[in-house]
């Protein structure tokens, strides 16, 4: 019997977490990575897939997207819309709240071929309809229900999501964040906090965040973003980062400004993680998918290595999943993405309509989930 089920042969492996950037073979058996080495013996493999000229990365991790297809107006179908594009692990950013998480779990998370984890929305109703501010009615803010749901679903729930923009909170200001803070502390989980167009300045919001919490949409062009006087990042942002707060892109339809990104990058403030905040609207607009967002950040000056790191190694670390995903390390799940790096002139747009032209684009060519190829 062959030692490996599959050898992915001759591709350029880009795995920042393992310090790999070069030509390696990847040996897979039993759905796990077994070995990554310059020349694995072909005779030991059930099948050999030749990937010369292509980039081989750990399956991508999308830290923020919306997967509750059929349960909310914004969600995409994860197995159809994300997995074939190289995203093998995805994290739903609060589509479901305590009262509709049960159906999300049973109908989407459990049967999915993709690995999907989630942040629970503090509001019992979740993000069921984008026109409804889910924290505008205090009836839906139920700390007991959220606590119970988090405790009963620790296998899927990574923390608590709260959105602080005016359209979400109505007249309730920072009350949802204060309540979310208390629930996260009580359950020992992390917070994912949506900023931009808030009543409170960002510095007041950041004061309530601790090591391990996540700021979503940190490059937003909307009011109370990261830039202060003179277009420089606020000191409170650096202080939060120094405390261990993570900055996530979560591009979405409204949350990426190239102007803010350039100002931040110039002073060395880079995203920790690059995610899509993918919705079915964003999919049809400028977000498209995670490889497109990563290509956009290459057009903004990040290297291939840097964007892959921010969609594999770092999100795995942020979410405490590094033993399982985000690396092509022996023992990890054989979740693998293979890309062509196309050269040309490619245009990307931000949420304000500004455009940037890049010279490279990541195009998904092959995806393996637990060692098995995904049909696209
Ligand atoms: Zn979102």
mmCIF file of C-alpha atoms and ligand atoms in Angstrom:
data_model
loop_
_atom_site.group_PDB
_atom_site.id
_atom_site.type_symbol
_atom_site.label_atom_id
_atom_site.label_comp_id
_atom_site.label_asym_id
_atom_site.label_seq_id
_atom_site.Cartn_x
_atom_site.Cartn_y
_atom_site.Cartn_z
ATOM 1 C CA UNK A 1 0.000 0.000 0.000
ATOM 2 C CA UNK A 2 1.343 3.472 -0.861
ATOM 3 C CA UNK A 3 2.531 5.619 2.006
ATOM 4 C CA UNK A 4 0.823 8.760 0.660
ATOM 5 C CA UNK A 5 -2.675 8.991 -0.802
ATOM 6 C CA UNK A 6 -1.558 12.022 -2.805
ATOM 7 C CA UNK A 7 1.644 13.888 -3.573
ATOM 8 C CA UNK A 8 1.254 17.494 -4.734
ATOM 9 C CA UNK A 9 4.399 17.719 -6.804
ATOM 10 C CA UNK A 10 6.674 20.565 -7.782
ATOM 11 C CA UNK A 11 4.592 23.612 -6.840
ATOM 12 C CA UNK A 12 5.973 26.693 -5.122
ATOM 13 C CA UNK A 13 4.906 26.315 -1.503
ATOM 14 C CA UNK A 14 4.145 29.595 0.266
ATOM 15 C CA UNK A 15 3.552 28.837 3.941
ATOM 16 C CA UNK A 16 4.756 31.752 6.080
ATOM 17 C CA UNK A 17 3.916 29.983 9.351
ATOM 18 C CA UNK A 18 6.323 27.164 8.521
ATOM 19 C CA UNK A 19 8.885 29.505 6.990
ATOM 20 C CA UNK A 20 8.495 27.862 3.586
ATOM 21 C CA UNK A 21 8.761 29.705 0.287
ATOM 22 C CA UNK A 22 10.117 27.544 -2.495
ATOM 23 C CA UNK A 23 9.696 24.399 -4.521
ATOM 24 C CA UNK A 24 8.440 21.510 -2.374
ATOM 25 C CA UNK A 25 6.326 18.389 -2.661
ATOM 26 C CA UNK A 26 3.425 17.981 -0.249
ATOM 27 C CA UNK A 27 2.574 14.436 0.859
ATOM 28 C CA UNK A 28 -0.954 13.753 2.097
ATOM 29 C CA UNK A 29 -2.449 10.690 3.790
ATOM 30 C CA UNK A 30 -5.673 10.067 5.689
ATOM 31 C CA UNK A 31 -6.814 13.654 5.168
ATOM 32 C CA UNK A 32 -3.714 15.045 6.910
ATOM 33 C CA UNK A 33 -0.471 16.631 5.801
ATOM 34 C CA UNK A 34 2.241 13.979 6.250
ATOM 35 C CA UNK A 35 5.364 15.556 4.824
ATOM 36 C CA UNK A 36 6.625 18.628 2.967
ATOM 37 C CA UNK A 37 10.011 18.050 1.323
ATOM 38 C CA UNK A 38 11.917 18.898 -1.886
ATOM 39 C CA UNK A 39 11.478 15.459 -3.486
ATOM 40 C CA UNK A 40 9.048 12.905 -2.138
ATOM 41 C CA UNK A 41 9.374 9.465 -3.814
ATOM 42 C CA UNK A 42 6.610 9.069 -6.425
ATOM 43 C CA UNK A 43 6.495 5.328 -5.889
ATOM 44 C CA UNK A 44 5.085 5.958 -2.420
ATOM 45 C CA UNK A 45 1.967 7.753 -3.705
ATOM 46 C CA UNK A 46 -1.508 6.614 -4.732
ATOM 47 C CA UNK A 47 -1.628 9.606 -7.061
ATOM 48 C CA UNK A 48 0.712 12.410 -8.043
ATOM 49 C CA UNK A 49 -0.613 15.844 -9.031
ATOM 50 C CA UNK A 50 1.865 17.962 -10.950
ATOM 51 C CA UNK A 51 1.705 21.606 -9.845
ATOM 52 C CA UNK A 52 4.809 23.043 -11.514
ATOM 53 C CA UNK A 53 4.440 26.798 -12.037
ATOM 54 C CA UNK A 54 1.672 27.144 -9.454
ATOM 55 C CA UNK A 55 1.584 28.491 -5.881
ATOM 56 C CA UNK A 56 0.626 26.041 -3.123
ATOM 57 C CA UNK A 57 -0.633 27.520 0.142
ATOM 58 C CA UNK A 58 -2.437 26.274 3.230
ATOM 59 C CA UNK A 59 -6.205 26.433 2.596
ATOM 60 C CA UNK A 60 -7.206 30.063 3.124
ATOM 61 C CA UNK A 61 -9.008 31.208 6.264
ATOM 62 C CA UNK A 62 -11.611 33.946 5.833
ATOM 63 C CA UNK A 63 -11.866 35.538 9.294
ATOM 64 C CA UNK A 64 -15.109 37.346 8.544
ATOM 65 C CA UNK A 65 -17.847 36.404 6.095
ATOM 66 C CA UNK A 66 -21.556 35.575 6.191
ATOM 67 C CA UNK A 67 -22.447 31.913 5.751
ATOM 68 C CA UNK A 68 -26.057 31.661 6.973
ATOM 69 C CA UNK A 69 -27.388 31.091 3.465
ATOM 70 C CA UNK A 70 -31.192 30.948 3.460
ATOM 71 C CA UNK A 71 -31.395 32.343 7.002
ATOM 72 C CA UNK A 72 -30.381 35.968 6.425
ATOM 73 C CA UNK A 73 -30.596 38.293 3.453
ATOM 74 C CA UNK A 74 -26.853 38.883 3.171
ATOM 75 C CA UNK A 75 -25.324 35.413 3.414
ATOM 76 C CA UNK A 76 -23.582 33.443 0.697
ATOM 77 C CA UNK A 77 -23.557 29.668 0.214
ATOM 78 C CA UNK A 78 -20.173 28.717 1.704
ATOM 79 C CA UNK A 79 -19.593 25.414 -0.121
ATOM 80 C CA UNK A 80 -20.626 26.903 -3.465
ATOM 81 C CA UNK A 81 -19.272 30.452 -3.193
ATOM 82 C CA UNK A 82 -16.114 30.187 -1.047
ATOM 83 C CA UNK A 83 -14.677 26.678 -0.864
ATOM 84 C CA UNK A 84 -13.919 26.291 -4.620
ATOM 85 C CA UNK A 85 -12.007 29.594 -4.462
ATOM 86 C CA UNK A 86 -9.451 28.300 -1.989
ATOM 87 C CA UNK A 87 -11.165 29.197 1.282
ATOM 88 C CA UNK A 88 -11.265 25.969 3.288
ATOM 89 C CA UNK A 89 -11.939 27.579 6.690
ATOM 90 C CA UNK A 90 -14.385 30.419 7.140
ATOM 91 C CA UNK A 91 -15.691 32.329 10.089
ATOM 92 C CA UNK A 92 -19.189 33.693 10.093
ATOM 93 C CA UNK A 93 -19.234 37.203 11.561
ATOM 94 C CA UNK A 94 -22.419 37.218 13.607
ATOM 95 C CA UNK A 95 -25.113 36.246 11.101
ATOM 96 C CA UNK A 96 -26.917 34.256 13.786
ATOM 97 C CA UNK A 97 -27.973 35.203 17.306
ATOM 98 C CA UNK A 98 -28.990 32.947 20.186
ATOM 99 C CA UNK A 99 -32.513 32.336 18.843
ATOM 100 C CA UNK A 100 -31.572 31.270 15.332
ATOM 101 C CA UNK A 101 -28.147 29.729 15.914
ATOM 102 C CA UNK A 102 -29.692 26.252 16.316
ATOM 103 C CA UNK A 103 -30.867 26.168 12.704
ATOM 104 C CA UNK A 104 -27.581 27.679 11.483
ATOM 105 C CA UNK A 105 -25.715 24.922 13.244
ATOM 106 C CA UNK A 106 -27.911 22.053 12.082
ATOM 107 C CA UNK A 107 -28.592 23.168 8.504
ATOM 108 C CA UNK A 108 -25.323 24.895 7.538
ATOM 109 C CA UNK A 109 -22.382 24.358 9.900
ATOM 110 C CA UNK A 110 -22.735 20.623 10.536
ATOM 111 C CA UNK A 111 -23.391 19.414 6.956
ATOM 112 C CA UNK A 112 -20.930 21.815 5.255
ATOM 113 C CA UNK A 113 -17.901 20.418 3.539
ATOM 114 C CA UNK A 114 -16.128 23.680 4.350
ATOM 115 C CA UNK A 115 -14.867 24.110 7.894
ATOM 116 C CA UNK A 116 -17.134 26.882 9.184
ATOM 117 C CA UNK A 117 -16.895 28.456 12.619
ATOM 118 C CA UNK A 118 -18.776 31.463 13.876
ATOM 119 C CA UNK A 119 -19.060 34.458 16.136
ATOM 120 C CA UNK A 120 -22.453 34.652 17.822
ATOM 121 C CA UNK A 121 -24.321 37.901 17.405
ATOM 122 C CA UNK A 122 -25.141 39.472 20.772
ATOM 123 C CA UNK A 123 -28.624 40.221 19.430
ATOM 124 C CA UNK A 124 -30.965 37.224 19.718
ATOM 125 C CA UNK A 125 -32.191 37.781 16.127
ATOM 126 C CA UNK A 126 -28.738 38.037 14.510
ATOM 127 C CA UNK A 127 -28.356 39.894 11.207
ATOM 128 C CA UNK A 128 -31.551 38.550 9.773
ATOM 129 C CA UNK A 129 -32.354 41.589 7.584
ATOM 130 C CA UNK A 130 -29.747 44.244 6.859
ATOM 131 C CA UNK A 131 -32.449 46.948 7.120
ATOM 132 C CA UNK A 132 -33.093 46.053 10.776
ATOM 133 C CA UNK A 133 -30.712 47.419 13.417
ATOM 134 C CA UNK A 134 -30.345 44.314 15.538
ATOM 135 C CA UNK A 135 -29.454 46.284 18.700
ATOM 136 C CA UNK A 136 -31.986 49.082 18.169
ATOM 137 C CA UNK A 137 -34.586 47.250 20.255
ATOM 138 C CA UNK A 138 -33.405 46.370 23.771
ATOM 139 C CA UNK A 139 -35.712 43.323 23.816
ATOM 140 C CA UNK A 140 -33.219 41.580 21.510
ATOM 141 C CA UNK A 141 -30.242 42.220 23.801
ATOM 142 C CA UNK A 142 -30.380 39.187 26.049
ATOM 143 C CA UNK A 143 -27.130 38.461 27.876
ATOM 144 C CA UNK A 144 -28.489 35.254 29.402
ATOM 145 C CA UNK A 145 -29.516 33.811 26.028
ATOM 146 C CA UNK A 146 -26.157 34.711 24.465
ATOM 147 C CA UNK A 147 -24.251 33.203 27.400
ATOM 148 C CA UNK A 148 -26.198 29.958 27.213
ATOM 149 C CA UNK A 149 -25.768 29.676 23.441
ATOM 150 C CA UNK A 150 -22.008 30.277 23.674
ATOM 151 C CA UNK A 151 -21.639 27.685 26.416
ATOM 152 C CA UNK A 152 -23.680 25.073 24.571
ATOM 153 C CA UNK A 153 -21.899 25.509 21.208
ATOM 154 C CA UNK A 154 -18.244 25.895 22.057
ATOM 155 C CA UNK A 155 -17.322 23.489 19.244
ATOM 156 C CA UNK A 156 -18.484 26.052 16.667
ATOM 157 C CA UNK A 157 -18.573 29.417 18.429
ATOM 158 C CA UNK A 158 -15.327 31.355 18.807
ATOM 159 C CA UNK A 159 -16.736 34.448 20.480
ATOM 160 C CA UNK A 160 -19.288 37.195 20.400
ATOM 161 C CA UNK A 161 -19.946 39.684 17.582
ATOM 162 C CA UNK A 162 -21.271 43.170 18.118
ATOM 163 C CA UNK A 163 -21.845 45.926 15.530
ATOM 164 C CA UNK A 164 -21.647 49.500 16.763
ATOM 165 C CA UNK A 165 -22.597 51.569 13.716
ATOM 166 C CA UNK A 166 -25.656 53.801 14.132
ATOM 167 C CA UNK A 167 -27.731 51.770 11.697
ATOM 168 C CA UNK A 168 -27.219 48.745 13.978
ATOM 169 C CA UNK A 169 -27.535 50.281 17.470
ATOM 170 C CA UNK A 170 -30.107 53.030 16.899
ATOM 171 C CA UNK A 171 -30.180 55.142 20.070
ATOM 172 C CA UNK A 172 -28.286 52.628 22.175
ATOM 173 C CA UNK A 173 -24.725 53.875 21.712
ATOM 174 C CA UNK A 174 -22.157 51.727 23.487
ATOM 175 C CA UNK A 175 -24.646 49.727 25.542
ATOM 176 C CA UNK A 176 -24.403 46.679 23.217
ATOM 177 C CA UNK A 177 -20.603 46.729 23.544
ATOM 178 C CA UNK A 178 -20.765 46.969 27.343
ATOM 179 C CA UNK A 179 -23.165 44.031 27.434
ATOM 180 C CA UNK A 180 -21.033 42.032 24.969
ATOM 181 C CA UNK A 181 -17.941 42.724 27.092
ATOM 182 C CA UNK A 182 -19.683 41.261 30.143
ATOM 183 C CA UNK A 183 -20.855 38.140 28.252
ATOM 184 C CA UNK A 184 -17.402 37.570 26.714
ATOM 185 C CA UNK A 185 -15.755 37.894 30.127
ATOM 186 C CA UNK A 186 -18.263 35.556 31.757
ATOM 187 C CA UNK A 187 -17.821 32.899 29.051
ATOM 188 C CA UNK A 188 -14.080 33.385 28.534
ATOM 189 C CA UNK A 189 -14.502 34.134 24.815
ATOM 190 C CA UNK A 190 -13.338 36.924 22.525
ATOM 191 C CA UNK A 191 -15.138 39.882 20.984
ATOM 192 C CA UNK A 192 -15.361 40.807 17.315
ATOM 193 C CA UNK A 193 -16.361 44.462 17.081
ATOM 194 C CA UNK A 194 -17.667 46.246 13.980
ATOM 195 C CA UNK A 195 -16.509 49.881 13.924
ATOM 196 C CA UNK A 196 -17.136 52.850 11.597
ATOM 197 C CA UNK A 197 -20.038 55.333 11.582
ATOM 198 C CA UNK A 198 -20.418 54.941 15.343
ATOM 199 C CA UNK A 199 -21.739 57.488 17.848
ATOM 200 C CA UNK A 200 -18.669 57.132 20.041
ATOM 201 C CA UNK A 201 -15.125 57.955 18.888
ATOM 202 C CA UNK A 202 -13.017 54.888 18.145
ATOM 203 C CA UNK A 203 -10.758 55.520 21.158
ATOM 204 C CA UNK A 204 -13.721 54.999 23.541
ATOM 205 C CA UNK A 205 -14.567 51.716 21.836
ATOM 206 C CA UNK A 206 -10.968 50.479 21.924
ATOM 207 C CA UNK A 207 -10.793 51.137 25.659
ATOM 208 C CA UNK A 208 -13.267 48.319 26.152
ATOM 209 C CA UNK A 209 -11.251 45.808 24.098
ATOM 210 C CA UNK A 210 -8.697 43.373 25.498
ATOM 211 C CA UNK A 211 -5.958 41.097 24.200
ATOM 212 C CA UNK A 212 -7.450 38.631 21.721
ATOM 213 C CA UNK A 213 -10.409 40.817 20.701
ATOM 214 C CA UNK A 214 -10.825 41.717 17.019
ATOM 215 C CA UNK A 215 -11.557 45.097 15.424
ATOM 216 C CA UNK A 216 -13.445 44.555 12.143
ATOM 217 C CA UNK A 217 -13.350 47.081 9.277
ATOM 218 C CA UNK A 218 -10.330 48.999 10.625
ATOM 219 C CA UNK A 219 -9.663 50.580 7.193
ATOM 220 C CA UNK A 220 -13.172 52.011 6.932
ATOM 221 C CA UNK A 221 -13.652 55.396 5.247
ATOM 222 C CA UNK A 222 -16.646 56.088 7.514
ATOM 223 C CA UNK A 223 -16.813 58.385 10.548
ATOM 224 C CA UNK A 224 -14.702 57.496 13.613
ATOM 225 C CA UNK A 225 -12.163 55.438 11.700
ATOM 226 C CA UNK A 226 -8.520 54.954 12.655
ATOM 227 C CA UNK A 227 -7.151 58.254 11.338
ATOM 228 C CA UNK A 228 -6.919 61.291 13.580
ATOM 229 C CA UNK A 229 -5.270 64.677 13.196
ATOM 230 C CA UNK A 230 -3.052 65.128 10.175
ATOM 231 C CA UNK A 231 -4.371 61.886 8.710
ATOM 232 C CA UNK A 232 -2.254 59.804 11.098
ATOM 233 C CA UNK A 233 -3.500 56.708 12.923
ATOM 234 C CA UNK A 234 -4.834 57.532 16.403
ATOM 235 C CA UNK A 235 -2.498 56.741 19.327
ATOM 236 C CA UNK A 236 -5.363 54.658 20.779
ATOM 237 C CA UNK A 237 -5.083 52.281 17.807
ATOM 238 C CA UNK A 238 -1.397 51.613 18.443
ATOM 239 C CA UNK A 239 -2.080 51.228 22.153
ATOM 240 C CA UNK A 240 -4.792 48.664 21.409
ATOM 241 C CA UNK A 241 -2.426 46.751 19.106
ATOM 242 C CA UNK A 242 0.261 46.828 21.791
ATOM 243 C CA UNK A 243 -2.276 45.317 24.231
ATOM 244 C CA UNK A 244 -2.915 42.427 21.822
ATOM 245 C CA UNK A 245 -6.048 43.605 19.990
ATOM 246 C CA UNK A 246 -6.182 42.343 16.374
ATOM 247 C CA UNK A 247 -6.958 44.521 13.350
ATOM 248 C CA UNK A 248 -8.988 42.795 10.637
ATOM 249 C CA UNK A 249 -9.829 44.200 7.206
ATOM 250 C CA UNK A 250 -13.370 42.735 6.762
ATOM 251 C CA UNK A 251 -13.702 44.678 3.515
ATOM 252 C CA UNK A 252 -17.426 44.320 2.792
ATOM 253 C CA UNK A 253 -19.225 46.793 0.607
ATOM 254 C CA UNK A 254 -18.535 49.822 2.811
ATOM 255 C CA UNK A 255 -15.429 49.228 4.857
ATOM 256 C CA UNK A 256 -12.293 49.680 2.781
ATOM 257 C CA UNK A 257 -10.654 52.985 1.909
ATOM 258 C CA UNK A 258 -7.410 52.970 -0.074
ATOM 259 C CA UNK A 259 -6.681 56.442 1.336
ATOM 260 C CA UNK A 260 -6.912 55.159 4.926
ATOM 261 C CA UNK A 261 -4.939 52.036 4.012
ATOM 262 C CA UNK A 262 -2.098 54.053 2.459
ATOM 263 C CA UNK A 263 -1.932 56.410 5.462
ATOM 264 C CA UNK A 264 -1.792 53.445 7.838
ATOM 265 C CA UNK A 265 0.717 51.424 5.796
ATOM 266 C CA UNK A 266 3.030 54.419 5.442
ATOM 267 C CA UNK A 267 3.392 54.464 9.224
ATOM 268 C CA UNK A 268 3.797 50.709 9.482
ATOM 269 C CA UNK A 269 0.280 49.917 10.644
ATOM 270 C CA UNK A 270 -0.630 46.816 8.597
ATOM 271 C CA UNK A 271 -3.657 44.560 8.969
ATOM 272 C CA UNK A 272 -3.121 41.513 11.161
ATOM 273 C CA UNK A 273 -5.667 39.617 9.077
ATOM 274 C CA UNK A 274 -7.253 40.168 5.666
ATOM 275 C CA UNK A 275 -10.865 39.036 5.361
ATOM 276 C CA UNK A 276 -13.761 39.695 3.011
ATOM 277 C CA UNK A 277 -16.878 40.278 5.165
ATOM 278 C CA UNK A 278 -18.357 38.480 2.165
ATOM 279 C CA UNK A 279 -22.078 38.916 1.566
ATOM 280 C CA UNK A 280 -24.034 38.143 -1.552
ATOM 281 C CA UNK A 281 -23.959 41.867 -2.352
ATOM 282 C CA UNK A 282 -20.177 42.110 -1.894
ATOM 283 C CA UNK A 283 -19.736 39.020 -4.039
ATOM 284 C CA UNK A 284 -21.383 40.816 -6.944
ATOM 285 C CA UNK A 285 -19.450 44.054 -6.243
ATOM 286 C CA UNK A 286 -15.795 44.838 -5.623
ATOM 287 C CA UNK A 287 -15.114 42.228 -2.903
ATOM 288 C CA UNK A 288 -15.802 39.156 -5.104
ATOM 289 C CA UNK A 289 -13.877 36.594 -3.059
ATOM 290 C CA UNK A 290 -10.873 36.239 -0.744
ATOM 291 C CA UNK A 291 -8.253 35.681 -3.507
ATOM 292 C CA UNK A 292 -9.498 38.918 -5.124
ATOM 293 C CA UNK A 293 -9.177 40.826 -1.825
ATOM 294 C CA UNK A 294 -5.661 39.429 -1.321
ATOM 295 C CA UNK A 295 -4.753 40.484 -4.881
ATOM 296 C CA UNK A 296 -6.093 43.963 -4.093
ATOM 297 C CA UNK A 297 -3.792 44.214 -1.066
ATOM 298 C CA UNK A 298 -0.860 43.192 -3.280
ATOM 299 C CA UNK A 299 -1.826 46.092 -5.543
ATOM 300 C CA UNK A 300 -1.630 48.300 -2.413
ATOM 301 C CA UNK A 301 1.966 47.196 -1.858
ATOM 302 C CA UNK A 302 1.888 44.057 0.292
ATOM 303 C CA UNK A 303 3.898 41.062 -0.921
ATOM 304 C CA UNK A 304 2.466 37.656 -1.813
ATOM 305 C CA UNK A 305 4.051 36.306 1.372
ATOM 306 C CA UNK A 306 2.412 39.042 3.472
ATOM 307 C CA UNK A 307 -1.102 38.539 2.103
ATOM 308 C CA UNK A 308 -0.938 34.741 2.409
ATOM 309 C CA UNK A 309 0.298 35.083 6.000
ATOM 310 C CA UNK A 310 -2.693 37.302 6.791
ATOM 311 C CA UNK A 311 -5.149 34.746 5.402
ATOM 312 C CA UNK A 312 -3.542 31.581 6.842
ATOM 313 C CA UNK A 313 -0.969 31.775 9.652
ATOM 314 C CA UNK A 314 -2.298 34.792 11.516
ATOM 315 C CA UNK A 315 -6.050 34.056 11.475
ATOM 316 C CA UNK A 316 -5.249 30.513 12.668
ATOM 317 C CA UNK A 317 -3.329 32.036 15.568
ATOM 318 C CA UNK A 318 -6.012 34.663 16.337
ATOM 319 C CA UNK A 319 -8.672 31.948 16.484
ATOM 320 C CA UNK A 320 -6.500 29.380 18.345
ATOM 321 C CA UNK A 321 -6.747 26.935 15.415
ATOM 322 C CA UNK A 322 -3.036 26.624 14.598
ATOM 323 C CA UNK A 323 -2.841 22.919 15.479
ATOM 324 C CA UNK A 324 -5.382 22.116 12.783
ATOM 325 C CA UNK A 325 -5.358 24.710 9.959
ATOM 326 C CA UNK A 326 -3.396 27.585 8.436
ATOM 327 C CA UNK A 327 -0.178 25.626 7.830
ATOM 328 C CA UNK A 328 1.138 22.763 5.696
ATOM 329 C CA UNK A 329 2.659 21.134 8.772
ATOM 330 C CA UNK A 330 2.670 17.379 9.428
ATOM 331 C CA UNK A 331 -0.464 16.575 11.407
ATOM 332 C CA UNK A 332 -2.540 19.526 10.177
ATOM 333 C CA UNK A 333 -5.667 18.938 8.130
ATOM 334 C CA UNK A 334 -4.779 18.554 4.427
ATOM 335 C CA UNK A 335 -6.612 21.748 3.497
ATOM 336 C CA UNK A 336 -4.646 23.119 0.560
ATOM 337 C CA UNK A 337 -5.169 25.896 -1.990
ATOM 338 C CA UNK A 338 -3.355 26.081 -5.326
ATOM 339 C CA UNK A 339 -3.192 29.325 -7.282
ATOM 340 C CA UNK A 340 -1.874 30.632 -10.553
ATOM 341 C CA UNK A 341 -0.308 34.064 -10.168
ATOM 342 C CA UNK A 342 -1.437 35.793 -13.352
ATOM 343 C CA UNK A 343 0.523 38.781 -14.610
ATOM 344 C CA UNK A 344 -1.203 41.719 -16.284
ATOM 345 C CA UNK A 345 -3.132 44.888 -15.451
ATOM 346 C CA UNK A 346 -5.891 44.283 -12.920
ATOM 347 C CA UNK A 347 -8.166 46.927 -11.443
ATOM 348 C CA UNK A 348 -9.473 46.889 -7.862
ATOM 349 C CA UNK A 349 -11.943 49.321 -6.269
ATOM 350 C CA UNK A 350 -12.490 50.429 -2.670
ATOM 351 C CA UNK A 351 -15.790 51.381 -1.020
ATOM 352 C CA UNK A 352 -15.502 55.010 -2.133
ATOM 353 C CA UNK A 353 -15.047 54.170 -5.809
ATOM 354 C CA UNK A 354 -11.296 54.821 -5.847
ATOM 355 C CA UNK A 355 -9.391 52.445 -8.098
ATOM 356 C CA UNK A 356 -5.957 50.934 -8.015
ATOM 357 C CA UNK A 357 -4.226 48.863 -10.681
ATOM 358 C CA UNK A 358 -2.224 45.787 -9.721
ATOM 359 C CA UNK A 359 0.165 43.705 -11.785
ATOM 360 C CA UNK A 360 -0.661 40.317 -10.300
ATOM 361 C CA UNK A 361 -3.787 38.350 -9.531
ATOM 362 C CA UNK A 362 -4.312 35.122 -7.612
ATOM 363 C CA UNK A 363 -6.496 32.695 -9.543
ATOM 364 C CA UNK A 364 -7.634 29.493 -7.763
ATOM 365 C CA UNK A 365 -6.711 26.322 -9.655
ATOM 366 C CA UNK A 366 -7.172 23.479 -7.180
ATOM 367 C CA UNK A 367 -8.541 23.121 -3.675
ATOM 368 C CA UNK A 368 -8.243 20.185 -1.309
ATOM 369 C CA UNK A 369 -10.357 19.896 1.823
ATOM 370 C CA UNK A 370 -9.085 17.200 4.190
ATOM 371 C CA UNK A 371 -7.058 15.778 1.292
ATOM 372 C CA UNK A 372 -9.981 15.474 -1.125
ATOM 373 C CA UNK A 373 -10.210 17.702 -4.224
ATOM 374 C CA UNK A 374 -13.142 20.129 -4.295
ATOM 375 C CA UNK A 375 -15.109 20.304 -7.538
ATOM 376 C CA UNK A 376 -15.604 23.967 -8.554
HETATM 377 ZN ZN1 LIG B 1 -19.927 41.209 8.587
#
